[in-house]
Amino acid sequence: MNFSVDKELLVECLSRSHPHAAITIEDHKFSQYDVEPGTNNTSEIFGVSVEYHVDGELLKEFLVFKVPFLSANFESLRPTGLYEQETYMYAAILPEMAKIVELRMVPRYYCTTASNVLVLEDLCSQGYYLVDRSAASFEQSALVFESLAEFHACSVKFDRLHPNKLSPVANETLYTKTLIDDTLKLTVPEIKVADICRIANRSCDFNVLNHGKLKTNNVLLKNDSDGKPVAVKLIDFQTCRWNSPALDLVYFCMISMDFETFESRYDELLDRYLARLNDTLARLECDQKYTKEDHDHDLSASKLYQIFTLFWVGVLDVRATVKEFNYEDVTEWDEKIIRAIRESATFRNNFVKWFKHFQEKGYFE
């Protein structure tokens, strides 16, 4: 661990749940998560179980700490403000959104003043698990889509109640000119940077707060006794954006869903998303609706966004299949690393399927 946790810090974290109460830490134990190399992009993850007294009552909490790796990758991302944005989301936005509608898909946040450090409830201790990357089933995807719909609808209502409060997290942080330009030099130099930036930052007729990086290692699921997924938690709110909901949906499909599931059942998934989205909007007394025609229009308008996401995020998100590759060890991005990943069987198989899909849709005409 490159971060020290003491009793004073734990009291600070727990004070959000027990305001104005005297908290006494009795014991705390650390647990290291068995995270597959390359699965976690930018941070060290470890758990802390805490036993403490409040007003004479002995309580126990399971916390998870997310601490950035002090690596070249961290330094390259620091100027984007990703870490500050995520803290602002958990501390200032999500608690207020939860007052509008129960945000069952968001983990509890514990307050801390430690720079760039995030403390959340330990979901694994409650039976949540990460989905097998790039292989989300239909049932798992449907649960994610319906939960995402509630989050999107709530963000619309929140923006009406609190104009401009989303501004610090609404602007694009991932698809910026600098990051895209640097990446395209190593991947697809033929695509114009300005075109992708324009798509990622455009204003649509219907906008929501996008999660921005909706993929399997940012989604935890919980099954019932029969093995059916019944609950979902979304994590990693570093790259939110105010844009069409279609961007979140297609991102998840491209990066985390089995292609055959996408090809055969996406319309069904979309129907479930739209039903939950519009039902929640109506319940929140928002007069807007989002239709399949709106979705298809937004999807068509985001062709370059999808192509670039496949080339860029699609490359990086098969890193766990390249055994020697780990973000922690990367000192700088170079053609050798990109080539090693792009030559992996996992990337090639997925890439070919999506590339053919893009061709059939006329994306390259």
Coordinates of C-alpha atoms in Angstrom, one line a residue:
M1 CA 0.0 0.0 0.0
N2 CA 1.2 3.5 -0.8
F3 CA -1.3 5.1 1.6
S4 CA -1.5 5.1 5.4
V5 CA -4.8 4.6 7.2
D6 CA -4.9 5.5 10.9
K7 CA -7.7 5.8 13.5
E8 CA -8.0 9.6 13.0
L9 CA -8.7 9.0 9.3
L10 CA -11.3 6.3 10.0
V11 CA -13.1 8.6 12.5
E12 CA -13.3 11.2 9.7
C13 CA -14.7 8.7 7.3
L14 CA -17.3 7.5 9.7
S15 CA -18.4 10.9 10.8
R16 CA -20.6 11.3 7.7
S17 CA -22.8 8.5 9.0
H18 CA -22.7 9.7 12.6
P19 CA -22.7 13.5 12.6
H20 CA -22.2 15.2 15.9
A21 CA -21.5 11.8 17.6
A22 CA -18.4 10.8 19.5
I23 CA -16.7 7.9 17.5
T24 CA -14.2 5.6 19.2
I25 CA -12.2 3.2 17.0
E26 CA -11.8 -0.2 18.8
D27 CA -10.1 -2.2 16.0
H28 CA -9.5 -2.2 12.3
K29 CA -8.1 -4.8 9.9
F30 CA -6.9 -4.5 6.3
S31 CA -7.7 -6.8 3.4
Q32 CA -6.1 -6.7 0.0
Y33 CA -8.3 -7.4 -3.0
D34 CA -7.2 -10.0 -5.4
V35 CA -7.4 -7.8 -8.4
E36 CA -6.3 -9.3 -11.7
P37 CA -3.3 -7.4 -13.2
G38 CA -4.6 -4.8 -15.6
T39 CA -8.2 -5.0 -14.4
N40 CA -7.9 -1.9 -12.3
N41 CA -6.8 1.1 -14.4
T42 CA -5.4 3.8 -12.2
S43 CA -5.8 3.0 -8.5
E44 CA -4.9 0.7 -5.7
I45 CA -8.0 -0.9 -4.0
F46 CA -8.0 -2.3 -0.5
G47 CA -10.5 -3.0 2.2
V48 CA -10.7 -2.0 5.9
S49 CA -13.1 -3.6 8.4
V50 CA -13.7 -1.2 11.3
E51 CA -15.1 -1.9 14.8
Y52 CA -16.1 1.2 16.6
H53 CA -18.3 2.6 19.4
V54 CA -20.9 5.3 19.0
D55 CA -22.9 6.3 22.1
G56 CA -21.9 3.0 23.8
E57 CA -23.0 0.9 20.9
L58 CA -20.5 -1.4 19.2
L59 CA -20.8 -1.2 15.4
K60 CA -18.9 -2.6 12.4
E61 CA -18.4 -1.2 9.0
F62 CA -16.6 -2.6 5.9
L63 CA -14.9 0.2 3.9
V64 CA -13.0 0.1 0.6
F65 CA -10.3 2.6 -0.2
K66 CA -9.4 3.7 -3.7
V67 CA -6.0 5.4 -3.9
P68 CA -4.3 6.4 -7.2
F69 CA -1.2 4.7 -8.3
L70 CA 1.7 7.1 -8.2
S71 CA 2.7 6.2 -11.7
A72 CA 3.3 7.7 -15.1
N73 CA -0.4 6.9 -15.9
F74 CA -1.5 8.9 -12.9
E75 CA 0.6 11.9 -13.8
S76 CA -0.7 11.8 -17.4
L77 CA -4.3 11.8 -16.2
R78 CA -3.9 14.3 -13.3
P79 CA -4.4 17.4 -15.6
T80 CA -7.8 16.1 -16.7
G81 CA -9.3 16.5 -13.2
L82 CA -10.7 13.0 -13.2
Y83 CA -9.9 12.4 -9.6
E84 CA -11.4 15.7 -8.4
Q85 CA -14.5 15.1 -10.6
E86 CA -15.2 11.7 -9.0
T87 CA -14.9 13.1 -5.5
Y88 CA -17.2 15.9 -6.4
M89 CA -19.7 13.4 -7.7
Y90 CA -19.8 11.3 -4.6
A91 CA -19.6 14.2 -2.1
A92 CA -21.8 16.9 -3.8
I93 CA -24.0 15.4 -6.6
L94 CA -25.0 11.8 -5.8
P95 CA -26.2 12.6 -2.2
E96 CA -28.4 15.4 -3.6
M97 CA -29.7 13.2 -6.4
A98 CA -30.6 10.5 -3.8
K99 CA -33.0 13.0 -2.3
I100 CA -35.0 13.0 -5.6
V101 CA -35.1 9.2 -6.1
E102 CA -33.5 6.3 -4.2
L103 CA -30.2 5.7 -6.0
R104 CA -30.0 2.0 -5.3
M105 CA -27.3 1.7 -8.0
V106 CA -24.7 3.9 -6.2
P107 CA -22.6 2.8 -3.2
R108 CA -22.5 4.7 0.0
Y109 CA -19.7 7.4 0.2
Y110 CA -17.6 8.0 3.3
C111 CA -16.2 11.5 3.7
T112 CA -12.4 12.1 3.8
T113 CA -10.2 15.1 3.2
A114 CA -7.3 13.0 2.0
S115 CA -6.3 14.2 -1.5
N116 CA -7.5 12.1 -4.4
V117 CA -8.6 9.3 -2.0
L118 CA -12.1 7.8 -2.3
V119 CA -13.7 5.8 0.5
L120 CA -16.9 3.8 -0.2
E121 CA -18.8 0.9 1.3
D122 CA -17.3 -2.5 0.7
L123 CA -19.7 -4.0 -1.8
C124 CA -17.8 -7.4 -1.9
S125 CA -18.6 -7.9 1.7
Q126 CA -22.3 -7.7 0.7
G127 CA -22.1 -10.4 -2.0
Y128 CA -21.5 -8.1 -5.0
Y129 CA -19.1 -9.3 -7.7
L130 CA -17.5 -8.0 -10.9
V131 CA -18.9 -9.3 -14.2
D132 CA -16.6 -11.3 -16.4
R133 CA -15.1 -8.6 -18.6
S134 CA -16.3 -8.4 -22.2
A135 CA -18.9 -11.1 -21.5
A136 CA -21.9 -9.6 -19.8
S137 CA -25.0 -11.8 -20.3
F138 CA -28.4 -10.6 -21.4
E139 CA -29.8 -10.8 -17.8
Q140 CA -26.8 -8.8 -16.4
S141 CA -27.0 -6.2 -19.2
A142 CA -30.7 -5.7 -18.7
L143 CA -30.3 -5.0 -15.0
V144 CA -27.5 -2.5 -15.9
F145 CA -29.6 -0.8 -18.5
E146 CA -32.6 -0.4 -16.2
S147 CA -30.5 0.9 -13.3
L148 CA -28.8 3.3 -15.7
A149 CA -32.2 4.5 -16.9
E150 CA -33.1 5.5 -13.4
F151 CA -29.8 7.3 -12.9
H152 CA -30.2 9.2 -16.2
A153 CA -33.8 10.2 -15.4
C154 CA -32.8 11.5 -12.0
S155 CA -30.0 13.6 -13.5
V156 CA -32.6 15.3 -15.7
K157 CA -34.7 16.2 -12.7
F158 CA -31.7 17.2 -10.7
D159 CA -30.6 19.6 -13.5
R160 CA -34.0 21.3 -13.5
L161 CA -33.9 21.7 -9.7
H162 CA -30.3 22.8 -9.5
P163 CA -29.3 24.6 -12.7
N164 CA -25.5 24.8 -13.2
K165 CA -24.7 22.5 -10.3
L166 CA -23.7 19.8 -12.7
S167 CA -21.3 22.1 -14.5
P168 CA -18.1 20.8 -12.8
V169 CA -18.9 17.3 -14.0
A170 CA -20.8 17.9 -17.2
N171 CA -17.9 18.8 -19.5
E172 CA -15.9 16.2 -21.4
T173 CA -12.8 15.0 -19.6
L174 CA -12.0 11.8 -21.5
Y175 CA -12.5 12.7 -25.1
T176 CA -10.4 15.8 -25.1
K177 CA -8.2 17.1 -28.0
T178 CA -4.9 16.3 -26.2
L179 CA -5.8 12.8 -25.1
I180 CA -7.4 11.9 -28.5
D181 CA -4.5 13.4 -30.4
D182 CA -1.9 11.5 -28.4
T183 CA -3.9 8.3 -28.8
L184 CA -4.6 8.6 -32.5
K185 CA -0.8 8.9 -33.2
L186 CA -0.5 5.4 -31.8
T187 CA -3.7 3.9 -33.2
V188 CA -5.7 5.5 -36.1
P189 CA -4.0 8.7 -37.3
E190 CA -6.5 8.9 -40.2
I191 CA -9.4 10.0 -37.9
K192 CA -9.6 13.7 -37.4
V193 CA -9.4 14.8 -33.7
A194 CA -11.7 17.7 -34.2
D195 CA -14.5 15.5 -35.4
I196 CA -14.4 13.2 -32.3
C197 CA -14.2 16.2 -30.0
R198 CA -17.2 17.8 -31.7
I199 CA -19.3 14.6 -31.2
A200 CA -18.3 14.1 -27.6
N201 CA -19.1 17.7 -26.7
R202 CA -22.1 18.3 -28.8
S203 CA -25.5 19.3 -27.4
C204 CA -28.5 17.0 -28.1
D205 CA -32.2 17.5 -27.9
F206 CA -32.3 15.2 -24.9
N207 CA -29.3 15.2 -22.6
V208 CA -28.6 13.3 -19.4
L209 CA -25.6 13.0 -17.1
N210 CA -23.7 10.1 -18.7
H211 CA -21.7 7.8 -16.5
G212 CA -19.1 8.1 -19.2
K213 CA -17.2 4.9 -18.6
L214 CA -19.8 2.2 -18.3
K215 CA -18.0 -1.1 -18.5
T216 CA -17.9 -4.4 -16.5
N217 CA -15.1 -3.4 -14.2
N218 CA -17.2 -0.3 -13.1
V219 CA -20.3 -2.4 -12.5
L220 CA -20.9 -4.8 -9.6
L221 CA -23.8 -7.2 -9.5
K222 CA -25.5 -9.2 -6.8
N223 CA -27.4 -12.5 -7.4
D224 CA -30.3 -14.0 -5.5
S225 CA -30.2 -17.6 -4.1
D226 CA -31.1 -18.9 -7.6
G227 CA -28.1 -17.2 -9.2
K228 CA -30.2 -14.5 -10.9
P229 CA -28.8 -11.0 -10.9
V230 CA -31.1 -8.8 -8.8
A231 CA -29.0 -5.7 -7.8
V232 CA -26.4 -3.5 -9.4
K233 CA -24.0 -0.8 -8.2
L234 CA -22.2 1.6 -10.5
I235 CA -18.8 2.9 -9.5
D236 CA -16.1 5.1 -11.0
F237 CA -17.7 8.5 -11.8
Q238 CA -14.6 10.1 -13.1
T239 CA -15.7 10.8 -16.7
C240 CA -19.3 11.9 -16.6
R241 CA -20.6 14.1 -19.4
W242 CA -23.8 15.9 -20.2
N243 CA -24.8 14.3 -23.5
S244 CA -27.1 11.8 -25.2
P245 CA -27.9 8.7 -23.2
A246 CA -27.1 6.7 -26.4
L247 CA -23.4 7.2 -25.7
D248 CA -23.5 5.4 -22.4
L249 CA -25.5 2.5 -23.9
V250 CA -23.3 1.9 -26.9
Y251 CA -20.2 2.2 -24.8
F252 CA -21.3 -0.6 -22.5
C253 CA -22.3 -2.7 -25.5
M254 CA -19.0 -2.3 -27.3
I255 CA -16.7 -2.8 -24.3
S256 CA -18.5 -5.1 -22.0
M257 CA -21.2 -7.1 -23.8
D258 CA -20.8 -10.3 -25.7
F259 CA -21.2 -9.3 -29.4
E260 CA -23.7 -12.1 -30.1
T261 CA -25.9 -10.8 -27.3
F262 CA -25.7 -7.3 -28.6
E263 CA -26.5 -8.4 -32.2
S264 CA -29.5 -10.6 -31.3
R265 CA -31.0 -8.8 -28.3
Y266 CA -30.1 -5.1 -28.3
D267 CA -33.5 -4.0 -29.3
E268 CA -35.0 -5.8 -26.4
L269 CA -32.5 -4.2 -24.0
L270 CA -33.2 -0.8 -25.5
D271 CA -37.0 -1.3 -25.0
R272 CA -36.4 -2.1 -21.3
Y273 CA -34.1 0.9 -20.9
L274 CA -36.6 3.3 -22.6
A275 CA -39.5 2.0 -20.5
R276 CA -37.7 2.5 -17.3
L277 CA -36.3 5.9 -18.3
N278 CA -39.7 7.3 -19.4
D279 CA -41.5 5.8 -16.5
T280 CA -39.1 7.4 -14.1
L281 CA -39.2 10.8 -15.9
A282 CA -43.0 10.7 -15.6
R283 CA -42.8 9.8 -11.9
L284 CA -40.4 12.7 -11.4
E285 CA -42.9 15.0 -13.2
C286 CA -40.5 15.7 -16.1
D287 CA -42.4 16.3 -19.4
Q288 CA -39.6 15.1 -21.6
K289 CA -39.6 11.7 -23.3
Y290 CA -36.8 9.8 -25.1
T291 CA -37.9 7.5 -28.0
K292 CA -36.3 4.8 -30.1
E293 CA -36.2 7.3 -32.9
D294 CA -34.3 9.8 -30.7
H295 CA -31.9 7.0 -29.8
D296 CA -31.4 5.9 -33.4
H297 CA -30.7 9.5 -34.4
D298 CA -28.2 10.1 -31.6
L299 CA -26.5 6.8 -32.4
S300 CA -26.1 7.6 -36.1
A301 CA -24.7 11.0 -35.2
S302 CA -22.0 9.5 -33.0
K303 CA -20.4 7.2 -35.6
L304 CA -16.8 8.6 -35.1
Y305 CA -17.3 8.4 -31.3
Q306 CA -18.1 4.7 -31.6
I307 CA -15.2 4.0 -34.0
F308 CA -12.7 5.8 -31.8
T309 CA -14.0 4.1 -28.7
L310 CA -13.5 0.7 -30.3
F311 CA -9.9 1.6 -31.4
W312 CA -9.0 3.3 -28.1
V313 CA -11.0 1.9 -25.2
G314 CA -11.4 -1.4 -27.0
V315 CA -7.6 -1.8 -27.1
L316 CA -7.0 -0.8 -23.5
D317 CA -9.8 -3.0 -22.1
V318 CA -8.4 -6.3 -23.3
R319 CA -5.2 -5.6 -21.3
A320 CA -6.1 -8.3 -18.7
T321 CA -5.7 -10.9 -21.5
V322 CA -2.1 -9.8 -22.1
K323 CA -0.5 -11.3 -19.0
E324 CA 2.6 -9.1 -18.9
F325 CA 0.7 -5.9 -19.1
N326 CA -0.2 -3.9 -16.1
Y327 CA -1.0 -0.1 -15.8
E328 CA 1.2 0.1 -12.7
D329 CA 4.2 -0.8 -14.7
V330 CA 3.6 1.5 -17.6
T331 CA 6.2 4.3 -17.7
E332 CA 5.0 5.7 -21.1
W333 CA 2.6 4.7 -23.8
D334 CA 4.4 3.5 -26.9
E335 CA 3.6 1.6 -30.1
K336 CA 5.1 -1.6 -28.6
I337 CA 2.4 -1.8 -25.9
I338 CA -0.4 -0.9 -28.2
R339 CA 0.7 -3.4 -30.8
A340 CA 1.0 -6.2 -28.1
I341 CA -2.6 -5.6 -27.1
R342 CA -4.0 -5.2 -30.7
E343 CA -2.4 -8.5 -31.7
S344 CA -4.1 -10.4 -28.8
A345 CA -6.7 -12.9 -29.9
T346 CA -9.3 -11.4 -27.6
F347 CA -9.0 -7.9 -29.2
R348 CA -8.9 -9.2 -32.7
N349 CA -12.0 -11.4 -32.4
N350 CA -14.0 -8.6 -30.8
F351 CA -12.7 -5.9 -33.2
V352 CA -13.5 -7.9 -36.3
K353 CA -17.1 -8.4 -35.2
W354 CA -17.6 -4.7 -34.4
F355 CA -15.8 -3.6 -37.5
K356 CA -18.2 -5.7 -39.7
H357 CA -21.1 -4.2 -37.8
F358 CA -19.9 -0.7 -38.6
Q359 CA -19.5 -1.6 -42.2
E360 CA -23.0 -3.0 -42.4
K361 CA -24.3 0.2 -40.8
G362 CA -22.5 2.3 -43.5
Y363 CA -20.2 4.0 -41.0
F364 CA -17.3 4.2 -43.5
E365 CA -19.3 5.6 -46.4

